[in-house]
Each structure stands twice: as C-alpha cells, then as structure tokens.
PDB file of C-alpha atoms in Angstrom:
ATOM      1  CA  ASP A   1      -5.536   6.493 -23.781  1.00  0.00           C
ATOM      2  CA  ALA A   2      -2.517   8.274 -22.324  1.00  0.00           C
ATOM      3  CA  GLY A   3      -2.256   8.357 -18.593  1.00  0.00           C
ATOM      4  CA  VAL A   4      -0.814  11.204 -16.569  1.00  0.00           C
ATOM      5  CA  THR A   5       2.358  12.549 -18.115  1.00  0.00           C
ATOM      6  CA  GLN A   6       4.998  14.745 -16.532  1.00  0.00           C
ATOM      7  CA  SER A   7       8.005  16.623 -17.843  1.00  0.00           C
ATOM      8  CA  PRO A   8      10.886  16.706 -17.482  1.00  0.00           C
ATOM      9  CA  THR A   9      11.748  13.333 -15.948  1.00  0.00           C
ATOM     10  CA  HIS A  10      14.879  14.628 -14.236  1.00  0.00           C
ATOM     11  CA  LEU A  11      16.169  18.079 -13.422  1.00  0.00           C
ATOM     12  CA  ILE A  12      19.269  19.467 -11.724  1.00  0.00           C
ATOM     13  CA  LYS A  13      19.262  23.015 -10.358  1.00  0.00           C
ATOM     14  CA  THR A  14      21.358  25.063  -7.979  1.00  0.00           C
ATOM     15  CA  ARG A  15      20.242  26.815  -4.817  1.00  0.00           C
ATOM     16  CA  GLY A  16      18.370  30.045  -5.442  1.00  0.00           C
ATOM     17  CA  GLN A  17      17.229  29.104  -8.922  1.00  0.00           C
ATOM     18  CA  GLN A  18      13.651  28.709 -10.059  1.00  0.00           C
ATOM     19  CA  VAL A  19      12.086  25.621 -11.625  1.00  0.00           C
ATOM     20  CA  THR A  20       8.891  24.799 -13.535  1.00  0.00           C
ATOM     21  CA  LEU A  21       7.472  21.300 -13.717  1.00  0.00           C
ATOM     22  CA  ARG A  22       4.674  20.300 -16.059  1.00  0.00           C
ATOM     23  CA  CYS A  23       1.809  17.842 -15.916  1.00  0.00           C
ATOM     24  CA  SER A  24      -0.824  16.667 -18.373  1.00  0.00           C
ATOM     25  CA  PRO A  25      -3.775  14.901 -16.753  1.00  0.00           C
ATOM     26  CA  LYS A  26      -5.403  11.678 -17.809  1.00  0.00           C
ATOM     27  CA  SER A  27      -7.983  12.163 -20.518  1.00  0.00           C
ATOM     28  CA  GLY A  28     -11.340  13.206 -19.050  1.00  0.00           C
ATOM     29  CA  HIS A  29      -9.934  14.447 -15.753  1.00  0.00           C
ATOM     30  CA  ASP A  30     -10.383  18.033 -14.627  1.00  0.00           C
ATOM     31  CA  THR A  31      -8.447  18.164 -11.360  1.00  0.00           C
ATOM     32  CA  VAL A  32      -4.703  18.144 -10.832  1.00  0.00           C
ATOM     33  CA  SER A  33      -2.922  17.656  -7.523  1.00  0.00           C
ATOM     34  CA  TRP A  34       0.771  17.977  -6.819  1.00  0.00           C
ATOM     35  CA  TYR A  35       2.727  16.020  -4.234  1.00  0.00           C
ATOM     36  CA  GLN A  36       6.310  16.129  -3.030  1.00  0.00           C
ATOM     37  CA  GLN A  37       7.990  12.864  -2.125  1.00  0.00           C
ATOM     38  CA  ALA A  38      11.291  13.180  -0.307  1.00  0.00           C
ATOM     39  CA  LEU A  39      13.611  10.201  -0.255  1.00  0.00           C
ATOM     40  CA  GLY A  40      12.294   7.482   2.040  1.00  0.00           C
ATOM     41  CA  GLN A  41       9.031   9.315   2.726  1.00  0.00           C
ATOM     42  CA  GLY A  42       5.456   9.155   1.578  1.00  0.00           C
ATOM     43  CA  PRO A  43       4.095  11.800  -0.778  1.00  0.00           C
ATOM     44  CA  GLN A  44       3.132  15.121   0.830  1.00  0.00           C
ATOM     45  CA  PHE A  45       0.260  17.155  -0.628  1.00  0.00           C
ATOM     46  CA  ILE A  46       1.331  20.500  -2.057  1.00  0.00           C
ATOM     47  CA  PHE A  47      -1.846  21.849  -3.675  1.00  0.00           C
ATOM     48  CA  GLN A  48      -4.763  21.029  -5.930  1.00  0.00           C
ATOM     49  CA  TYR A  49      -6.165  22.831  -8.965  1.00  0.00           C
ATOM     50  CA  TYR A  50      -9.645  22.780 -10.408  1.00  0.00           C
ATOM     51  CA  GLU A  51     -11.205  25.198 -12.883  1.00  0.00           C
ATOM     52  CA  GLU A  52      -7.870  27.005 -13.081  1.00  0.00           C
ATOM     53  CA  GLU A  53      -7.953  27.895  -9.387  1.00  0.00           C
ATOM     54  CA  GLU A  54      -6.011  26.612  -6.430  1.00  0.00           C
ATOM     55  CA  ARG A  55      -8.626  24.852  -4.306  1.00  0.00           C
ATOM     56  CA  GLN A  56      -6.624  23.468  -1.440  1.00  0.00           C
ATOM     57  CA  ARG A  57      -3.074  23.855  -0.229  1.00  0.00           C
ATOM     58  CA  GLY A  58      -0.856  21.782   1.996  1.00  0.00           C
ATOM     59  CA  ASN A  59       1.779  23.029   4.398  1.00  0.00           C
ATOM     60  CA  PHE A  60       4.175  24.432   1.825  1.00  0.00           C
ATOM     61  CA  PRO A  61       5.616  27.973   1.629  1.00  0.00           C
ATOM     62  CA  ASP A  62       4.633  30.545  -0.953  1.00  0.00           C
ATOM     63  CA  ARG A  63       7.764  29.690  -2.915  1.00  0.00           C
ATOM     64  CA  PHE A  64       5.628  26.877  -4.283  1.00  0.00           C
ATOM     65  CA  SER A  65       3.060  28.107  -6.753  1.00  0.00           C
ATOM     66  CA  GLY A  66       1.085  26.617  -9.558  1.00  0.00           C
ATOM     67  CA  HIS A  67      -1.172  27.150 -12.466  1.00  0.00           C
ATOM     68  CA  GLN A  68      -3.826  25.233 -14.341  1.00  0.00           C
ATOM     69  CA  PHE A  69      -4.572  25.903 -17.970  1.00  0.00           C
ATOM     70  CA  PRO A  70      -7.921  25.702 -19.819  1.00  0.00           C
ATOM     71  CA  ASN A  71      -6.937  22.271 -21.185  1.00  0.00           C
ATOM     72  CA  TYR A  72      -6.546  21.101 -17.526  1.00  0.00           C
ATOM     73  CA  SER A  73      -2.772  20.729 -17.731  1.00  0.00           C
ATOM     74  CA  SER A  74      -0.824  22.208 -14.871  1.00  0.00           C
ATOM     75  CA  GLU A  75       2.514  23.650 -13.861  1.00  0.00           C
ATOM     76  CA  LEU A  76       4.301  23.654 -10.538  1.00  0.00           C
ATOM     77  CA  ASN A  77       6.747  26.483  -9.945  1.00  0.00           C
ATOM     78  CA  VAL A  78       9.285  26.608  -7.161  1.00  0.00           C
ATOM     79  CA  ASN A  79      11.256  29.802  -6.539  1.00  0.00           C
ATOM     80  CA  ALA A  80      14.430  30.345  -4.559  1.00  0.00           C
ATOM     81  CA  LEU A  81      15.278  26.660  -4.500  1.00  0.00           C
ATOM     82  CA  LEU A  82      16.684  25.153  -1.333  1.00  0.00           C
ATOM     83  CA  LEU A  83      18.650  21.942  -0.937  1.00  0.00           C
ATOM     84  CA  GLY A  84      15.638  20.532   0.905  1.00  0.00           C
ATOM     85  CA  ASP A  85      13.493  20.906  -2.193  1.00  0.00           C
ATOM     86  CA  SER A  86      15.290  17.923  -3.707  1.00  0.00           C
ATOM     87  CA  ALA A  87      12.581  15.302  -4.138  1.00  0.00           C
ATOM     88  CA  LEU A  88      10.352  13.425  -6.530  1.00  0.00           C
ATOM     89  CA  TYR A  89       7.450  15.647  -7.554  1.00  0.00           C
ATOM     90  CA  LEU A  90       4.332  13.714  -8.414  1.00  0.00           C
ATOM     91  CA  CYS A  91       1.340  14.954 -10.302  1.00  0.00           C
ATOM     92  CA  ALA A  92      -2.016  13.239  -9.894  1.00  0.00           C
ATOM     93  CA  SER A  93      -5.202  13.766 -11.838  1.00  0.00           C
ATOM     94  CA  SER A  94      -8.794  12.944 -11.005  1.00  0.00           C
ATOM     95  CA  LEU A  95     -12.337  14.156 -11.295  1.00  0.00           C
ATOM     96  CA  TRP A  96     -13.422  16.953  -8.965  1.00  0.00           C
ATOM     97  CA  LEU A  97     -15.229  14.825  -6.407  1.00  0.00           C
ATOM     98  CA  ALA A  98     -14.249  13.618  -2.965  1.00  0.00           C
ATOM     99  CA  GLY A  99     -13.003  10.075  -3.041  1.00  0.00           C
ATOM    100  CA  GLU A 100     -12.389   9.989  -6.757  1.00  0.00           C
ATOM    101  CA  THR A 101      -9.329   7.939  -7.526  1.00  0.00           C
ATOM    102  CA  GLN A 102      -6.190   9.936  -8.154  1.00  0.00           C
ATOM    103  CA  TYR A 103      -3.998   8.635 -10.953  1.00  0.00           C
ATOM    104  CA  PHE A 104      -0.339   9.446 -10.625  1.00  0.00           C
ATOM    105  CA  GLY A 105       2.257  10.290 -13.205  1.00  0.00           C
ATOM    106  CA  PRO A 106       5.818   8.926 -13.134  1.00  0.00           C
ATOM    107  CA  GLY A 107       7.115  12.045 -11.419  1.00  0.00           C
ATOM    108  CA  THR A 108       9.902  14.550 -11.937  1.00  0.00           C
ATOM    109  CA  ARG A 109      13.078  13.939  -9.972  1.00  0.00           C
ATOM    110  CA  LEU A 110      14.515  17.314  -8.876  1.00  0.00           C
ATOM    111  CA  LEU A 111      18.010  17.596  -7.486  1.00  0.00           C
ATOM    112  CA  VAL A 112      19.103  20.903  -5.985  1.00  0.00           C
ATOM    113  CA  LEU A 113      22.853  21.370  -5.573  1.00  0.00           C
TER     114      LEU A 113
ATOM    115  CA  ALA B   1      -4.838  15.587  13.405  1.00  0.00           C
ATOM    116  CA  GLN B   2      -5.264  13.462  10.342  1.00  0.00           C
ATOM    117  CA  SER B   3      -2.509  10.911   9.911  1.00  0.00           C
ATOM    118  CA  VAL B   4      -1.630   7.502   8.552  1.00  0.00           C
ATOM    119  CA  THR B   5       0.753   5.116  10.256  1.00  0.00           C
ATOM    120  CA  GLN B   6       2.494   2.224   8.579  1.00  0.00           C
ATOM    121  CA  PRO B   7       4.390   0.589  11.451  1.00  0.00           C
ATOM    122  CA  ASP B   8       6.578  -1.639   9.321  1.00  0.00           C
ATOM    123  CA  ILE B   9       9.274   0.252   7.430  1.00  0.00           C
ATOM    124  CA  HIS B  10      10.722  -2.849   5.809  1.00  0.00           C
ATOM    125  CA  ILE B  11       9.378  -6.402   5.427  1.00  0.00           C
ATOM    126  CA  THR B  12      11.012  -9.438   3.849  1.00  0.00           C
ATOM    127  CA  VAL B  13       8.971 -12.480   2.855  1.00  0.00           C
ATOM    128  CA  SER B  14       9.738 -15.625   0.900  1.00  0.00           C
ATOM    129  CA  GLU B  15       8.182 -16.101  -2.502  1.00  0.00           C
ATOM    130  CA  GLY B  16       4.937 -18.026  -2.113  1.00  0.00           C
ATOM    131  CA  ALA B  17       4.443 -16.949   1.492  1.00  0.00           C
ATOM    132  CA  SER B  18       1.494 -14.873   2.637  1.00  0.00           C
ATOM    133  CA  LEU B  19       1.782 -11.152   3.248  1.00  0.00           C
ATOM    134  CA  GLU B  20       0.098  -8.619   5.498  1.00  0.00           C
ATOM    135  CA  LEU B  21       1.030  -4.945   5.520  1.00  0.00           C
ATOM    136  CA  ARG B  22      -0.359  -2.864   8.345  1.00  0.00           C
ATOM    137  CA  CYS B  23      -2.010   0.531   8.119  1.00  0.00           C
ATOM    138  CA  ASN B  24      -3.634   2.564  10.886  1.00  0.00           C
ATOM    139  CA  TYR B  25      -5.236   5.932  10.420  1.00  0.00           C
ATOM    140  CA  SER B  26      -6.406   8.833  12.502  1.00  0.00           C
ATOM    141  CA  TYR B  27      -9.276  10.767  10.981  1.00  0.00           C
ATOM    142  CA  GLY B  28     -12.254  12.807  12.104  1.00  0.00           C
ATOM    143  CA  ALA B  29     -14.786  10.666  10.297  1.00  0.00           C
ATOM    144  CA  THR B  30     -14.896   7.605   8.123  1.00  0.00           C
ATOM    145  CA  PRO B  31     -12.454   8.325   5.350  1.00  0.00           C
ATOM    146  CA  TYR B  32     -11.845   6.940   1.949  1.00  0.00           C
ATOM    147  CA  LEU B  33      -8.922   4.491   2.136  1.00  0.00           C
ATOM    148  CA  PHE B  34      -6.409   3.558  -0.523  1.00  0.00           C
ATOM    149  CA  TRP B  35      -3.404   1.349  -1.081  1.00  0.00           C
ATOM    150  CA  TYR B  36      -0.860   2.348  -3.707  1.00  0.00           C
ATOM    151  CA  VAL B  37       2.288   0.561  -4.886  1.00  0.00           C
ATOM    152  CA  GLN B  38       5.440   2.242  -6.134  1.00  0.00           C
ATOM    153  CA  SER B  39       8.166   0.417  -8.028  1.00  0.00           C
ATOM    154  CA  PRO B  40      11.673   1.932  -8.024  1.00  0.00           C
ATOM    155  CA  GLY B  41      11.790   5.202  -9.932  1.00  0.00           C
ATOM    156  CA  GLN B  42       8.109   5.007 -10.778  1.00  0.00           C
ATOM    157  CA  GLY B  43       4.932   6.823  -9.853  1.00  0.00           C
ATOM    158  CA  LEU B  44       2.158   5.355  -7.728  1.00  0.00           C
ATOM    159  CA  GLN B  45      -0.234   2.685  -8.964  1.00  0.00           C
ATOM    160  CA  LEU B  46      -3.571   2.150  -7.232  1.00  0.00           C
ATOM    161  CA  LEU B  47      -4.002  -1.374  -5.841  1.00  0.00           C
ATOM    162  CA  LEU B  48      -7.427  -0.949  -4.245  1.00  0.00           C
ATOM    163  CA  LYS B  49      -9.712   1.486  -2.472  1.00  0.00           C
ATOM    164  CA  TYR B  50     -12.466   1.449   0.138  1.00  0.00           C
ATOM    165  CA  PHE B  51     -15.377   3.847   0.146  1.00  0.00           C
ATOM    166  CA  SER B  52     -18.222   2.067   1.883  1.00  0.00           C
ATOM    167  CA  GLY B  53     -20.075  -1.222   2.013  1.00  0.00           C
ATOM    168  CA  ASP B  54     -18.285  -4.548   2.227  1.00  0.00           C
ATOM    169  CA  THR B  55     -15.271  -4.126   4.492  1.00  0.00           C
ATOM    170  CA  LEU B  56     -13.206  -6.646   2.519  1.00  0.00           C
ATOM    171  CA  VAL B  57     -11.998  -5.045  -0.687  1.00  0.00           C
ATOM    172  CA  GLN B  58     -10.448  -6.860  -3.636  1.00  0.00           C
ATOM    173  CA  GLY B  59      -7.808  -5.175  -5.743  1.00  0.00           C
ATOM    174  CA  ILE B  60      -5.474  -5.842  -8.611  1.00  0.00           C
ATOM    175  CA  LYS B  61      -2.620  -8.350  -8.650  1.00  0.00           C
ATOM    176  CA  GLY B  62      -4.372 -10.610  -6.113  1.00  0.00           C
ATOM    177  CA  PHE B  63      -4.295  -8.089  -3.246  1.00  0.00           C
ATOM    178  CA  GLU B  64      -7.102  -7.515  -0.778  1.00  0.00           C
ATOM    179  CA  ALA B  65      -7.585  -5.245   2.221  1.00  0.00           C
ATOM    180  CA  GLU B  66      -9.920  -5.264   5.176  1.00  0.00           C
ATOM    181  CA  PHE B  67     -11.348  -2.142   6.784  1.00  0.00           C
ATOM    182  CA  LYS B  68     -11.808  -2.438  10.540  1.00  0.00           C
ATOM    183  CA  ARG B  69     -13.506   0.643  11.931  1.00  0.00           C
ATOM    184  CA  SER B  70     -13.048  -0.386  15.573  1.00  0.00           C
ATOM    185  CA  GLN B  71      -9.289  -0.624  15.078  1.00  0.00           C
ATOM    186  CA  SER B  72      -8.936   2.260  12.602  1.00  0.00           C
ATOM    187  CA  SER B  73      -7.041  -0.129  10.385  1.00  0.00           C
ATOM    188  CA  PHE B  74      -6.906  -0.995   6.708  1.00  0.00           C
ATOM    189  CA  ASN B  75      -4.393  -3.831   6.354  1.00  0.00           C
ATOM    190  CA  LEU B  76      -3.296  -5.118   2.968  1.00  0.00           C
ATOM    191  CA  ARG B  77      -2.999  -8.847   2.365  1.00  0.00           C
ATOM    192  CA  LYS B  78      -1.930 -11.281  -0.306  1.00  0.00           C
ATOM    193  CA  PRO B  79      -2.096 -15.067   0.117  1.00  0.00           C
ATOM    194  CA  SER B  80       0.960 -15.888  -1.998  1.00  0.00           C
ATOM    195  CA  VAL B  81       3.656 -13.354  -2.818  1.00  0.00           C
ATOM    196  CA  HIS B  82       5.424 -13.281  -6.179  1.00  0.00           C
ATOM    197  CA  TRP B  83       8.927 -11.917  -6.750  1.00  0.00           C
ATOM    198  CA  SER B  84       7.399  -9.134  -8.872  1.00  0.00           C
ATOM    199  CA  ASP B  85       5.574  -7.824  -5.782  1.00  0.00           C
ATOM    200  CA  ALA B  86       8.825  -6.387  -4.430  1.00  0.00           C
ATOM    201  CA  ALA B  87       8.133  -2.646  -4.218  1.00  0.00           C
ATOM    202  CA  GLU B  88       7.116   0.053  -1.766  1.00  0.00           C
ATOM    203  CA  TYR B  89       3.543   0.127  -0.569  1.00  0.00           C
ATOM    204  CA  PHE B  90       1.703   3.215   0.624  1.00  0.00           C
ATOM    205  CA  CYS B  91      -1.535   3.476   2.530  1.00  0.00           C
ATOM    206  CA  ALA B  92      -3.476   6.720   2.089  1.00  0.00           C
ATOM    207  CA  VAL B  93      -6.642   8.354   3.395  1.00  0.00           C
ATOM    208  CA  GLY B  94      -8.889  10.957   1.839  1.00  0.00           C
ATOM    209  CA  PRO B  95     -11.897  12.935   3.012  1.00  0.00           C
ATOM    210  CA  TYR B  96     -15.361  11.396   2.954  1.00  0.00           C
ATOM    211  CA  GLY B  97     -17.695  13.928   1.459  1.00  0.00           C
ATOM    212  CA  GLY B  98     -16.931  17.487   0.494  1.00  0.00           C
ATOM    213  CA  ALA B  99     -15.430  18.671  -2.723  1.00  0.00           C
ATOM    214  CA  THR B 100     -11.794  17.890  -2.274  1.00  0.00           C
ATOM    215  CA  ASN B 101      -9.790  14.727  -2.452  1.00  0.00           C
ATOM    216  CA  LYS B 102      -6.461  15.593  -0.872  1.00  0.00           C
ATOM    217  CA  LEU B 103      -4.676  12.387   0.101  1.00  0.00           C
ATOM    218  CA  ILE B 104      -2.645  11.852   3.254  1.00  0.00           C
ATOM    219  CA  PHE B 105      -0.043   9.130   2.888  1.00  0.00           C
ATOM    220  CA  GLY B 106       1.812   6.946   5.312  1.00  0.00           C
ATOM    221  CA  THR B 107       5.578   6.675   5.164  1.00  0.00           C
ATOM    222  CA  GLY B 108       5.426   3.424   3.256  1.00  0.00           C
ATOM    223  CA  THR B 109       6.489  -0.195   3.718  1.00  0.00           C
ATOM    224  CA  LEU B 110       9.299  -1.535   1.576  1.00  0.00           C
ATOM    225  CA  LEU B 111       8.682  -5.153   0.619  1.00  0.00           C
ATOM    226  CA  ALA B 112      11.537  -7.460  -0.303  1.00  0.00           C
ATOM    227  CA  VAL B 113      10.822 -10.956  -1.663  1.00  0.00           C
ATOM    228  CA  GLN B 114      13.297 -13.765  -1.141  1.00  0.00           C
ATOM    229  CA  PRO B 115      13.494 -16.576  -3.722  1.00  0.00           C
TER     230      PRO B 115
END
C-alpha cells in the first residue's frame, strides 16, 4: 500500500514565476492538507481540501491556491514566487474527521532564486 | 491564541542515556496531541498521539509521552536512546471535535546522539 506521494522532489524557480506541486494521498484517505516548512521551522498549515473544496485556510496570501481532484489527489499552486517562498512543502492525507492521524509525504523542496 | 512551544532547540545525549523532550501548548480546550519525527530530507513520521483516556501514551520505536493537563504539557520520553534516534522532533496539536484536523506545530527539537 503506497503512502503519500509528492512530485517533484526538488524544484528551482526564479522570482515572479509560478509553480505547481502535486500530491497523491494514502489509499483510503479523502482529505489532503498542505504545509510549508521553512528552514529551521516547524510546518505551517496552508490549507486543507475535502470533497474538492477548500475547507480551512491558514495565514497565507491568495498567491497560494489549490485544487483537489475526484480521485482525492491534490495540487498546490503558488503564483508570483518570492524568495521567501523557498521551503519544503509537505502534503498530508487523512480521513475527514477531527483528530484523525495525518500521514505526511516526503515533501517537495522549492528553491526560489 | 493556539500555539505549541518546544523550549529546547537542540539537545545532545549519549547513546544509551534517557531522553525527555519538552512540549507545552496553549489551546482553548483539550486538544489532540501528537509527536512526529523528521529525519534529514524526509517527511514527518508519527511517533504517537493522545486523544483521551490514559495520559501515558506508548508509541513506536520505544517512545512514550505523558499528557499533563494541569501543566499543558505533553513531554516525549525514551528510556535508552539509540544512535538512529538522531533526528528532529515536532510536537503538534489539533482540534478536539469539529470537522477539521488542522495541525499546529512547534518549532522542533533537534536531537543529536553521541556514541
């Protein structure tokens, strides 16, 4: 049983560009959450998707957007990249219930030059 | 405001010694509590979680944690550390009840193990 998978593993972009990161949840999970982890910090919640809708959002600007597909996979899009967007982006999947364990993927390392 | 504090940024212990990593939280009600471990360049692996009931929780790899409501703490312990335990450890809280499970993480504690 495959766990949470993310692609690509690494990405280099320049300021002002746009990027799309992808996530496939663990089999049987219907909820996908995205987190940003800056160097030396804990993960920060970006948003969460369930039934193809954004259900909750953290303190991130509108440049960060997402999508969930009918097969529960998800994309994270970031527009107008800033140097400060350089981070490890983690996807987590779970069932849609409070307290359900979130299983994390290996992350996508984004470097903005 | 909801928050998690891990007071120790970096801890070094000798292999075979005991370990305790501290975690304090600020939350409006009793939360769900988690400990995750992250090896270099990797995602997060769940060590253990507390929802309710027995305040001493057993996890994987010989770890345990104790929930103390009066101190708003959820410290992680291991009686004998192995070199493979060197990693970064994150404490996290989530909402109790409701239909969302957004996690709030601490800033992490980096564990080094001396031979």
